[in-house]
Short mmCIF file of N, CA, C and O in Angstrom, two decimals:
data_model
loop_
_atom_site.label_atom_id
_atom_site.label_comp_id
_atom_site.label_asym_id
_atom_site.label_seq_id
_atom_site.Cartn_x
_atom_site.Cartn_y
_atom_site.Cartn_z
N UNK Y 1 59.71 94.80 126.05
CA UNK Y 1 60.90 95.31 125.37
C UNK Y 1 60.74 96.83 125.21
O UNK Y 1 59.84 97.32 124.53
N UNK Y 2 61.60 97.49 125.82
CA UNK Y 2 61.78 98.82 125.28
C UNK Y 2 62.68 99.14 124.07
O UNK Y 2 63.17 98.24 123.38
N UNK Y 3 62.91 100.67 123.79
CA UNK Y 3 63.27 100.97 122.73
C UNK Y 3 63.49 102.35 122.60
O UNK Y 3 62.60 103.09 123.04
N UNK Y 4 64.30 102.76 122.19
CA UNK Y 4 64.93 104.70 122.16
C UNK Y 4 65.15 104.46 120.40
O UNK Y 4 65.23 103.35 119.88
N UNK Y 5 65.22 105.70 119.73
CA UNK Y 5 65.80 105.96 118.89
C UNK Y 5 66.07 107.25 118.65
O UNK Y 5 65.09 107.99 118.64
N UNK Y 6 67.39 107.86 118.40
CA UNK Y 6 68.02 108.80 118.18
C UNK Y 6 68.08 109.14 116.74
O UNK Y 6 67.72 108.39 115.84
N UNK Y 7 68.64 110.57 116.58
CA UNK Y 7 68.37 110.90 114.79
C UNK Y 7 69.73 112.10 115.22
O UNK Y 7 70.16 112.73 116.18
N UNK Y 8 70.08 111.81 113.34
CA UNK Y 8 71.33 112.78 112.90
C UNK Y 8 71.33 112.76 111.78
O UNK Y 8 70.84 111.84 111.12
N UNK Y 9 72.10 114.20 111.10
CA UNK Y 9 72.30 113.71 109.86
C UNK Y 9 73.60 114.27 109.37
O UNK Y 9 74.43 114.71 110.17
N UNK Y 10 73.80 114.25 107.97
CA UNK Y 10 74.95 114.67 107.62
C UNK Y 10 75.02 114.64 106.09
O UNK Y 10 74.13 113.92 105.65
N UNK Y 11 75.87 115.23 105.04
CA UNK Y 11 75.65 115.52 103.39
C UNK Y 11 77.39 115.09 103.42
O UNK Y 11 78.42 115.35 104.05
N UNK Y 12 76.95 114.40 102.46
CA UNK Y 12 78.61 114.26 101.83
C UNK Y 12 77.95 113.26 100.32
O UNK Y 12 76.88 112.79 99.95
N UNK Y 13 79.40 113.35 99.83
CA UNK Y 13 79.20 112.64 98.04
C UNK Y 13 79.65 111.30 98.28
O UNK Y 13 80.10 110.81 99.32
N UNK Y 14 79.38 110.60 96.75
CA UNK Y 14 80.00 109.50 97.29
C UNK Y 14 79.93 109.07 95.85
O UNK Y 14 79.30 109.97 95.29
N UNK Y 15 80.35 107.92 94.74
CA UNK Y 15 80.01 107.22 93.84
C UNK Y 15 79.81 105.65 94.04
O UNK Y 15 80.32 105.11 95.02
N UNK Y 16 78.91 104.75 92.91
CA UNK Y 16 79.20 103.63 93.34
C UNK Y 16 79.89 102.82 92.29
O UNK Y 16 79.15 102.71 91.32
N UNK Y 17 80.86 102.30 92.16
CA UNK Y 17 81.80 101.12 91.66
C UNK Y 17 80.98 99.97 91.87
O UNK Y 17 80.41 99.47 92.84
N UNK Y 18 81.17 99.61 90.20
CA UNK Y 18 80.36 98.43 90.09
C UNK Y 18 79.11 98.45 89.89
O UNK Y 18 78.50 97.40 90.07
N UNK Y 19 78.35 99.72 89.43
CA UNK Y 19 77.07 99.89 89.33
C UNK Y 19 76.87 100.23 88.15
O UNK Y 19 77.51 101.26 87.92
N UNK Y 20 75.83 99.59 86.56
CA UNK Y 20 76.19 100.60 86.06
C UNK Y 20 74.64 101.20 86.10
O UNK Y 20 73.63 100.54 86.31
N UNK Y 21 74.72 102.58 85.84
CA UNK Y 21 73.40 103.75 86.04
C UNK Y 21 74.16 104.91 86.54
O UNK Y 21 75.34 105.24 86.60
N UNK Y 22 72.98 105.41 86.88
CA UNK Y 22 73.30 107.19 87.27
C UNK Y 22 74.07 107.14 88.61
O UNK Y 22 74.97 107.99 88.61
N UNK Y 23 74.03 106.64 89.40
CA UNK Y 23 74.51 106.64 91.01
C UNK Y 23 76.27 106.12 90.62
O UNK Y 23 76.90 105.85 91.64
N UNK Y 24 76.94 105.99 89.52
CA UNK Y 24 78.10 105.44 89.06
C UNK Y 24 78.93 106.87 89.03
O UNK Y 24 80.14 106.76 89.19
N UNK Y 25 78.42 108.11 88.86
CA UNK Y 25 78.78 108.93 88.45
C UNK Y 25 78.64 109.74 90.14
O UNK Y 25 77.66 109.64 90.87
N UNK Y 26 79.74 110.43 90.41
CA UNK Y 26 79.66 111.39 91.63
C UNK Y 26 78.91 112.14 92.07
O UNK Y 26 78.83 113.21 91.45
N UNK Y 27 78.04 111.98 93.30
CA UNK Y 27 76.86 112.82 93.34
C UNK Y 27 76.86 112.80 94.99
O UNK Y 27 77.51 111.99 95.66
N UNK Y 28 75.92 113.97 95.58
CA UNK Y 28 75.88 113.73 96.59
C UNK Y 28 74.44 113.37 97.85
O UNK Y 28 73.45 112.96 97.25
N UNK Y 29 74.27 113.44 99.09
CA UNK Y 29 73.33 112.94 99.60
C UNK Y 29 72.91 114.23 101.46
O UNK Y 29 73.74 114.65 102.26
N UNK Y 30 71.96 114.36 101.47
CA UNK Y 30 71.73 114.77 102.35
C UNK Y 30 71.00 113.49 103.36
O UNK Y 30 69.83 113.09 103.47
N UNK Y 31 72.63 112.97 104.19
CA UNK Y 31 71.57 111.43 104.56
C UNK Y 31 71.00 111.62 106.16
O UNK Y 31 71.75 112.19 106.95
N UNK Y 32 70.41 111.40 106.36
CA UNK Y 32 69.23 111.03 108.02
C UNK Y 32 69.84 109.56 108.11
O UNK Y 32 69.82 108.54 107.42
N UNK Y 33 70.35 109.94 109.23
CA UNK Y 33 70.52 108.54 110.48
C UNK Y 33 69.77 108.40 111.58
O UNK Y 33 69.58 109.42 112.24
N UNK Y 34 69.17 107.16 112.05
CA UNK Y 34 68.46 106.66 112.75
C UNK Y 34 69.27 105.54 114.08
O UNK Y 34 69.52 104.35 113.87
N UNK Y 35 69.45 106.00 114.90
CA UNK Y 35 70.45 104.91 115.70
C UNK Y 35 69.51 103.84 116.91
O UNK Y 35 69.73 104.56 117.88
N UNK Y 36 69.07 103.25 117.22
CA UNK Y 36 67.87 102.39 117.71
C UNK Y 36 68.70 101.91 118.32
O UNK Y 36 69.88 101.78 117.97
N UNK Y 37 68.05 101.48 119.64
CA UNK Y 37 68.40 100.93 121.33
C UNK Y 37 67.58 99.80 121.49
O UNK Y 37 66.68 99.84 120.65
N UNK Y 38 67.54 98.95 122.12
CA UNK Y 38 66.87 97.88 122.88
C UNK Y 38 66.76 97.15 123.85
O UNK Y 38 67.41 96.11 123.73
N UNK Y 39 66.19 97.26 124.83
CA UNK Y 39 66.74 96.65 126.25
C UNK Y 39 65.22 96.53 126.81
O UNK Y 39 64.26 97.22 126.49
N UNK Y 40 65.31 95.06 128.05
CA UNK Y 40 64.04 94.87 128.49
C UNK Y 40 64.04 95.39 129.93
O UNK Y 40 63.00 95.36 130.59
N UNK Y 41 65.50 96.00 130.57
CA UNK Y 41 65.53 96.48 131.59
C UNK Y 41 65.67 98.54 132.02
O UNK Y 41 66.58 99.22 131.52
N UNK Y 42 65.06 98.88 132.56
CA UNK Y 42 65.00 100.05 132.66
C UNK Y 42 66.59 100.36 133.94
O UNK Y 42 67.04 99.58 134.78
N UNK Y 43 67.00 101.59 133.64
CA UNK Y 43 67.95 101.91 135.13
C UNK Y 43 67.43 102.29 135.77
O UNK Y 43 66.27 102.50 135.44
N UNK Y 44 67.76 102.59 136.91
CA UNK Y 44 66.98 103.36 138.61
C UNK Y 44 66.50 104.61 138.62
O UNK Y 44 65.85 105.02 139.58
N UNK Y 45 66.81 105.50 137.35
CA UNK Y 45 66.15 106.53 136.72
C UNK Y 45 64.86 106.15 135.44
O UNK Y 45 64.16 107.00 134.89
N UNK Y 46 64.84 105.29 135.30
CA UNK Y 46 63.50 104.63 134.66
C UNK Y 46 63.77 104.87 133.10
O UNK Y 46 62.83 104.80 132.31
N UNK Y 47 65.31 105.21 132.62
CA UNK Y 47 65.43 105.19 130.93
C UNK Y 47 66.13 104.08 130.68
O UNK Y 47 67.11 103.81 131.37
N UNK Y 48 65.73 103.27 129.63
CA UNK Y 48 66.60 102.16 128.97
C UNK Y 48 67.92 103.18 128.52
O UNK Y 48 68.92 102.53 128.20
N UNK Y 49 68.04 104.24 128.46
CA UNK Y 49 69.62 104.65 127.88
C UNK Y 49 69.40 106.06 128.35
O UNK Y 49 68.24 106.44 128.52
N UNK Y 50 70.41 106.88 128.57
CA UNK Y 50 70.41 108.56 128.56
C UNK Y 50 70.35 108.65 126.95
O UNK Y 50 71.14 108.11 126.18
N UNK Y 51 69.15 109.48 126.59
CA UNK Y 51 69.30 110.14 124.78
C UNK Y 51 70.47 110.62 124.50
O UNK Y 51 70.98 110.45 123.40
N UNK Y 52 71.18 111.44 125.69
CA UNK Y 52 72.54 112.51 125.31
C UNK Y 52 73.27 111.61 125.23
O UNK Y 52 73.97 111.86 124.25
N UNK Y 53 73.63 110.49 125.73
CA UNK Y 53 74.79 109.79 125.61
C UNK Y 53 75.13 109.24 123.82
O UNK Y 53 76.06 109.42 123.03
N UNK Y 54 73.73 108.47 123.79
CA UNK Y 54 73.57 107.92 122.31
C UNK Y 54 73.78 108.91 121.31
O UNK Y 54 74.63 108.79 120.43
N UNK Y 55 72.89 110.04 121.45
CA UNK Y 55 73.20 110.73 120.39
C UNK Y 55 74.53 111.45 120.56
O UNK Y 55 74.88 111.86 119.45
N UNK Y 56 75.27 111.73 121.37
CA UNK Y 56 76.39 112.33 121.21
C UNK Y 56 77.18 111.04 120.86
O UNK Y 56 78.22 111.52 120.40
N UNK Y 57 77.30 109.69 120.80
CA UNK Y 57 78.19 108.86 119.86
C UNK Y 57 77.31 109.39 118.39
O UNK Y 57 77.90 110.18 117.66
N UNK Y 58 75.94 108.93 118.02
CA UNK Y 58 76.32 109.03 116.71
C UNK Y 58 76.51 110.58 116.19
O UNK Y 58 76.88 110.70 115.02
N UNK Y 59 76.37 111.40 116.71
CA UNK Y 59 76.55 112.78 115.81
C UNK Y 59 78.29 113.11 115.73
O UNK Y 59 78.77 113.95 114.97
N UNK Y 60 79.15 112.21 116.73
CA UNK Y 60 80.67 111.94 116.85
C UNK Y 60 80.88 111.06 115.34
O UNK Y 60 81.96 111.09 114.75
N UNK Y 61 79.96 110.45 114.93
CA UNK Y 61 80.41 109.30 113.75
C UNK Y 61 79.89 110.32 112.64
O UNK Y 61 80.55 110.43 111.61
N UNK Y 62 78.78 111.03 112.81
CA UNK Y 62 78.22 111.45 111.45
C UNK Y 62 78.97 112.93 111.30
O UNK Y 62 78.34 113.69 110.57
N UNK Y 63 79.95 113.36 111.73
CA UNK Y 63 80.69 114.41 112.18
C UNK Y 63 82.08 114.07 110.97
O UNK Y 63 82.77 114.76 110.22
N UNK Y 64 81.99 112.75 111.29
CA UNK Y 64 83.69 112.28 110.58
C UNK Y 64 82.91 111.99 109.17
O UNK Y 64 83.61 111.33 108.41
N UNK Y 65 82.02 112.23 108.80
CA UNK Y 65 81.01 111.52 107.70
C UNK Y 65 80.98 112.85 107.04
O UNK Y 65 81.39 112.87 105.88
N UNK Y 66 80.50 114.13 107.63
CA UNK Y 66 80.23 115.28 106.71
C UNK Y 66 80.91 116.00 105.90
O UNK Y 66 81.83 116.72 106.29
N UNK Y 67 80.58 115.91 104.79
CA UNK Y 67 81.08 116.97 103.99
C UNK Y 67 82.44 116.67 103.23
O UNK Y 67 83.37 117.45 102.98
N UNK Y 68 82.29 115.30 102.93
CA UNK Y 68 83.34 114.18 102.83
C UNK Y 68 82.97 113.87 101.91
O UNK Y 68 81.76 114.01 101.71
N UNK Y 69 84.02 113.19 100.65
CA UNK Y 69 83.93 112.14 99.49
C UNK Y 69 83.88 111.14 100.18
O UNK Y 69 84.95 110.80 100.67
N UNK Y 70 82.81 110.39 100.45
CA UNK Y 70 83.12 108.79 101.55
C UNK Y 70 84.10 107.94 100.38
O UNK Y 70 84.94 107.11 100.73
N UNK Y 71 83.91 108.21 99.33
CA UNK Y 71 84.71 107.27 98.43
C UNK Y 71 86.45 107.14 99.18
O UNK Y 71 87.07 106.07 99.17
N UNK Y 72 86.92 108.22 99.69
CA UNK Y 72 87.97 108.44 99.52
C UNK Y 72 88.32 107.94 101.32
O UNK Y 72 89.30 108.44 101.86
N UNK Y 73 87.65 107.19 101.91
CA UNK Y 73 87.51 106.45 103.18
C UNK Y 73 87.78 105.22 103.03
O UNK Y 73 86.89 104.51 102.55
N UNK Y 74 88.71 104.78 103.30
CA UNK Y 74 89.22 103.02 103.25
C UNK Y 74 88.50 101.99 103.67
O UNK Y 74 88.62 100.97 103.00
N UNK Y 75 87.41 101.96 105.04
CA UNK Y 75 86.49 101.30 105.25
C UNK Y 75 85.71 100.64 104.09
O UNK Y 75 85.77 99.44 103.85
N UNK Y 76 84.73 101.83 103.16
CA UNK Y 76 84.03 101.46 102.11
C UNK Y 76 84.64 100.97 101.06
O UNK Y 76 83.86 100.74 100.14
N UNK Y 77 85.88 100.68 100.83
CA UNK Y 77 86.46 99.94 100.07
C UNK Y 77 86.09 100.85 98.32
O UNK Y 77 86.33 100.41 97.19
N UNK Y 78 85.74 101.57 98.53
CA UNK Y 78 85.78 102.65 96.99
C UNK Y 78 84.34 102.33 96.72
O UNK Y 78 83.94 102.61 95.58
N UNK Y 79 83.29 101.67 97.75
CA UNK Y 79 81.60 101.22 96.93
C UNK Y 79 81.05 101.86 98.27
O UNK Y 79 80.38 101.03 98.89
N UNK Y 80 81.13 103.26 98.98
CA UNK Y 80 79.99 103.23 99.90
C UNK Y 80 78.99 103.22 99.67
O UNK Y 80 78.61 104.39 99.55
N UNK Y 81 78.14 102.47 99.49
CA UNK Y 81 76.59 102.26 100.03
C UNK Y 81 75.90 102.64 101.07
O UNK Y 81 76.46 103.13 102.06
N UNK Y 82 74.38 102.44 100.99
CA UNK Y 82 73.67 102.88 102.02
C UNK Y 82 74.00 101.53 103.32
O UNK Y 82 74.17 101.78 104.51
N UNK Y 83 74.01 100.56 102.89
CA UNK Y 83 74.17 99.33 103.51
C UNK Y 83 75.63 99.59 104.41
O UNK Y 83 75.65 99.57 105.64
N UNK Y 84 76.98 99.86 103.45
CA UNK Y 84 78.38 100.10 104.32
C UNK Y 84 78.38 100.86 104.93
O UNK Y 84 78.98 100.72 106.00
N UNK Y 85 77.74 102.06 104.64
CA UNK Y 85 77.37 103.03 105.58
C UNK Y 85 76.47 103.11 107.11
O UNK Y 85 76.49 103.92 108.04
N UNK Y 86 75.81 102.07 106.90
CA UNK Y 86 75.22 102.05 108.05
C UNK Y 86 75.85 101.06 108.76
O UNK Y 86 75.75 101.30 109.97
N UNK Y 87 76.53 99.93 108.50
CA UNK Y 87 77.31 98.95 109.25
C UNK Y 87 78.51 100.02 109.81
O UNK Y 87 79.06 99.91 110.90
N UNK Y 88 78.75 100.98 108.90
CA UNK Y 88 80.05 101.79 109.90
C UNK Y 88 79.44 102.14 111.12
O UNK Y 88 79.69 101.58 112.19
N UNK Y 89 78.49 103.26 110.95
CA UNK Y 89 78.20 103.97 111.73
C UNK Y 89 77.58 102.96 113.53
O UNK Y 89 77.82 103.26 114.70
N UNK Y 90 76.79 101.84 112.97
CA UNK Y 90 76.72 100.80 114.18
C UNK Y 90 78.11 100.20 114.51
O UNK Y 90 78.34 99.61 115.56
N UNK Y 91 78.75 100.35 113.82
CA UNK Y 91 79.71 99.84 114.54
C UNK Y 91 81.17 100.81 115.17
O UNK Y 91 82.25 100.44 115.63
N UNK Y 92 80.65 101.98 114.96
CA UNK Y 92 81.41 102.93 115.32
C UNK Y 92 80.94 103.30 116.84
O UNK Y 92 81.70 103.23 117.81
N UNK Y 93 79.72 103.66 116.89
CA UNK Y 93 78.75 103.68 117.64
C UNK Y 93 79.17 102.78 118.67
O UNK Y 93 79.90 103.29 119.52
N UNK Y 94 78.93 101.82 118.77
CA UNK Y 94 79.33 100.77 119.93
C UNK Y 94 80.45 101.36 120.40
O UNK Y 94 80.47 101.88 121.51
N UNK Y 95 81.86 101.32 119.28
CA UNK Y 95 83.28 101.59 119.70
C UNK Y 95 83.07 103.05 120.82
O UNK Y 95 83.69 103.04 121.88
N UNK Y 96 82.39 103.96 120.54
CA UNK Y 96 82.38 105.05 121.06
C UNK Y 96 81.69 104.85 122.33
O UNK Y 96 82.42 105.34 123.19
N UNK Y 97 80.62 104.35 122.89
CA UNK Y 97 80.01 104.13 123.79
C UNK Y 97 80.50 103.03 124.65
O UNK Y 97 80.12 102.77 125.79
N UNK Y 98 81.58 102.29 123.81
CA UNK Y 98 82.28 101.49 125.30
C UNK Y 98 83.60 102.36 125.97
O UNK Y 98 83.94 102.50 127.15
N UNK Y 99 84.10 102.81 124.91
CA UNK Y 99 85.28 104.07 125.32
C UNK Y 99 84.59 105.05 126.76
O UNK Y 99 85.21 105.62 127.66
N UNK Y 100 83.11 104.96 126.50
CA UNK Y 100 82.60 106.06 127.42
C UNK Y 100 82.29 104.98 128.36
O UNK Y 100 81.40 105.39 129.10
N UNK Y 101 82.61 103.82 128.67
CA UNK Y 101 82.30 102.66 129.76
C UNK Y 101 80.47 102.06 129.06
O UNK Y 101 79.65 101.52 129.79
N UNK Y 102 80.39 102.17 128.49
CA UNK Y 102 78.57 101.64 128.15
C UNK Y 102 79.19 100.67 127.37
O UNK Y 102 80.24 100.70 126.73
N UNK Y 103 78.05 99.48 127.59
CA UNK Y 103 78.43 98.58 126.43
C UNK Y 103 77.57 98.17 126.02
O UNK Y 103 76.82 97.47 126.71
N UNK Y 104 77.25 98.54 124.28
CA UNK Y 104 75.74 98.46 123.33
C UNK Y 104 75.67 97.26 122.88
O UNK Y 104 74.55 96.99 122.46
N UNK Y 105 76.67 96.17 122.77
CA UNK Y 105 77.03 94.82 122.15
C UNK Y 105 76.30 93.96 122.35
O UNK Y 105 76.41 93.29 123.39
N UNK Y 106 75.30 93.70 121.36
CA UNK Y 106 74.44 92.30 121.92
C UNK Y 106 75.27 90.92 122.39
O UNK Y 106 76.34 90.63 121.87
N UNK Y 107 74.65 90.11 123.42
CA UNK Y 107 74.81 89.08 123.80
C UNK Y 107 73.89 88.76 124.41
O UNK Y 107 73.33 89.48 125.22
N UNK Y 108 73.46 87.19 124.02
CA UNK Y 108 72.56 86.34 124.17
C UNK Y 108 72.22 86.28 125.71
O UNK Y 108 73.10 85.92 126.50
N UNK Y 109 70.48 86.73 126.29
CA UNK Y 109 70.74 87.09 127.65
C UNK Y 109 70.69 88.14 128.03
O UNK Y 109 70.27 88.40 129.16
N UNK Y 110 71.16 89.18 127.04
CA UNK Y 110 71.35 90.59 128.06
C UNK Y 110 70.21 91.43 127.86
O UNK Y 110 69.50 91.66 126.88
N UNK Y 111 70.22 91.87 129.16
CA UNK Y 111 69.02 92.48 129.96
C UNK Y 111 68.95 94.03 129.73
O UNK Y 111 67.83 94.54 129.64
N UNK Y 112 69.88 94.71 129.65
CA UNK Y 112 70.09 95.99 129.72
C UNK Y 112 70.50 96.51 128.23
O UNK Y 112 70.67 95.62 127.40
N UNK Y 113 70.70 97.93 127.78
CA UNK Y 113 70.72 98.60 126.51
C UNK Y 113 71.76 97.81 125.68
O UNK Y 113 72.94 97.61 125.95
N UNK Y 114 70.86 97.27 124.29
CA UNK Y 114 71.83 96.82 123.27
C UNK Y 114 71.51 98.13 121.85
O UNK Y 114 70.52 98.86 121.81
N UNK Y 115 72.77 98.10 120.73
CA UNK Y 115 72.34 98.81 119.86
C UNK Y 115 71.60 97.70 118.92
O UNK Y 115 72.18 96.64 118.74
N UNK Y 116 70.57 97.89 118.44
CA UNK Y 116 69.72 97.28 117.68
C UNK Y 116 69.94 97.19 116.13
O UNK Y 116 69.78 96.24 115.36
N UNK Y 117 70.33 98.35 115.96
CA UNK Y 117 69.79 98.84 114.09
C UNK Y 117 70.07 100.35 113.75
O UNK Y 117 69.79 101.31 114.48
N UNK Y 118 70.59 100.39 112.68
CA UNK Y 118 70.89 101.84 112.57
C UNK Y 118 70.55 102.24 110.89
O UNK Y 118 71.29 102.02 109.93
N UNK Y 119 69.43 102.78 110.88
CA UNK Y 119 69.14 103.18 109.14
C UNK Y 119 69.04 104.58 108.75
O UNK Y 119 68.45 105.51 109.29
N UNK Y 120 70.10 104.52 107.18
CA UNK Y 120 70.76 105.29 107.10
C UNK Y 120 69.54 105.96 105.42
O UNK Y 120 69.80 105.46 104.33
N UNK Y 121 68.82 106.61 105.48
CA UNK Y 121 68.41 107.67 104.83
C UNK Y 121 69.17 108.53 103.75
O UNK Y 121 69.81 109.54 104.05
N UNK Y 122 68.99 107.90 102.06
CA UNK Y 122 69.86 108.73 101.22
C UNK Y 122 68.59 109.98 100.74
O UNK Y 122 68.81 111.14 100.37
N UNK Y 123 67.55 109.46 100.87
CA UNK Y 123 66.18 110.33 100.80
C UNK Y 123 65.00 110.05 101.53
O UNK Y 123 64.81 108.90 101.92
N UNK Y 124 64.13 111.00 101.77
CA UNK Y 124 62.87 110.61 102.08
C UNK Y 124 62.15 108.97 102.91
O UNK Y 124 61.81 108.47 103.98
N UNK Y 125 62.30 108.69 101.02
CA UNK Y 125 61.76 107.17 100.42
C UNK Y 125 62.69 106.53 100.31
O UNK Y 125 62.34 105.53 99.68
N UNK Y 126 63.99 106.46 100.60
CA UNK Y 126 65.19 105.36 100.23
C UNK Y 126 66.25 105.32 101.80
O UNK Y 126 66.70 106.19 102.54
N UNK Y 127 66.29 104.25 101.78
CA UNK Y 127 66.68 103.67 103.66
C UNK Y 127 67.83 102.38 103.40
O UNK Y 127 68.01 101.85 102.30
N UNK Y 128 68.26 102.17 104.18
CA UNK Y 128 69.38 100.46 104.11
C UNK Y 128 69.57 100.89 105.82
O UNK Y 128 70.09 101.85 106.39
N UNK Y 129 68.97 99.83 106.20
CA UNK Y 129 69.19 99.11 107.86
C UNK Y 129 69.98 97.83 107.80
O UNK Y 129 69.85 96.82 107.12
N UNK Y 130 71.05 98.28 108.96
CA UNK Y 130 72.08 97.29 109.59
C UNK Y 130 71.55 96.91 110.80
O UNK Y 130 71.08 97.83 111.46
N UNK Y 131 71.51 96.22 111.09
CA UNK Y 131 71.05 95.50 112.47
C UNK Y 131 71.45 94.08 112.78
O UNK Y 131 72.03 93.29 112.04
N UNK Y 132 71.02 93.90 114.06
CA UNK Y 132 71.44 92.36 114.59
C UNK Y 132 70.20 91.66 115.06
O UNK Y 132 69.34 92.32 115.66
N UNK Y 133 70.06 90.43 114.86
CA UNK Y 133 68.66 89.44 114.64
C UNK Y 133 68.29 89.33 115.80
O UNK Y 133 67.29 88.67 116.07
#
């Protein structure tokens, strides 16, 4: 099994609804994204993925992410989390890389580049990974 992983980041605020503590109150995040590949087949150039391709989808997702109240984004439903946040961005990710003809979509069987997992960094020491089993 091979494996790529790409990195981005991006700062925006956010609050959480439904929490009560300090993170209830508007604050913001300088977050690191992690976008992870997986495939057991190499192409005829010997990379499970071009890096430029991947990372130019996610720095396209973490682009619409910066410098943003995510609260004020309909997706997260008014609670972005580290968790909703990273299910966007994998799943944005895909959307963008089949638009470009690639297709990251696991299915049972497939041989060539799937997106794996994407963890989203509010600090250092604090992470929430989306992924598929």
């Amino acid at each position: 099994m091979f494996e790529v992983r790409v990195e981005a980041d991006f700062a925006a605020a956010h609050f959480l609804r439904d929490y009560h503590g300090k993170c209830e109150n508007l604050h913001g995040h300088n977050y690191k994204v992690f976008a992870h590949v997986r495939g057991r087949k190499l192409n005829e150039g010997g990379m499970l993925l071009d890096f430029t391709q991947l990372k130019s989808a996610l720095k396209q997702v973490c682009k619409k992410l910066d410098h943003t109240n995510l609260n004020d984004m309909e997706i997260f439903e008014q609670n972005p989390s580290a968790e909703r946040i990273a299910m966007f961005i994998f799943d944005s990710i895909i959307k963008i890389m089949q638009e470009n003809g690639i297709n990251l979509a696991f299915f049972e069987g497939k041989e060539d580049a799937w997106l794996y997992a994407v963890d989203v960094f509010e600090t250092d020491r604090n992470r929430a990974r989306y992924c598929i089993e």
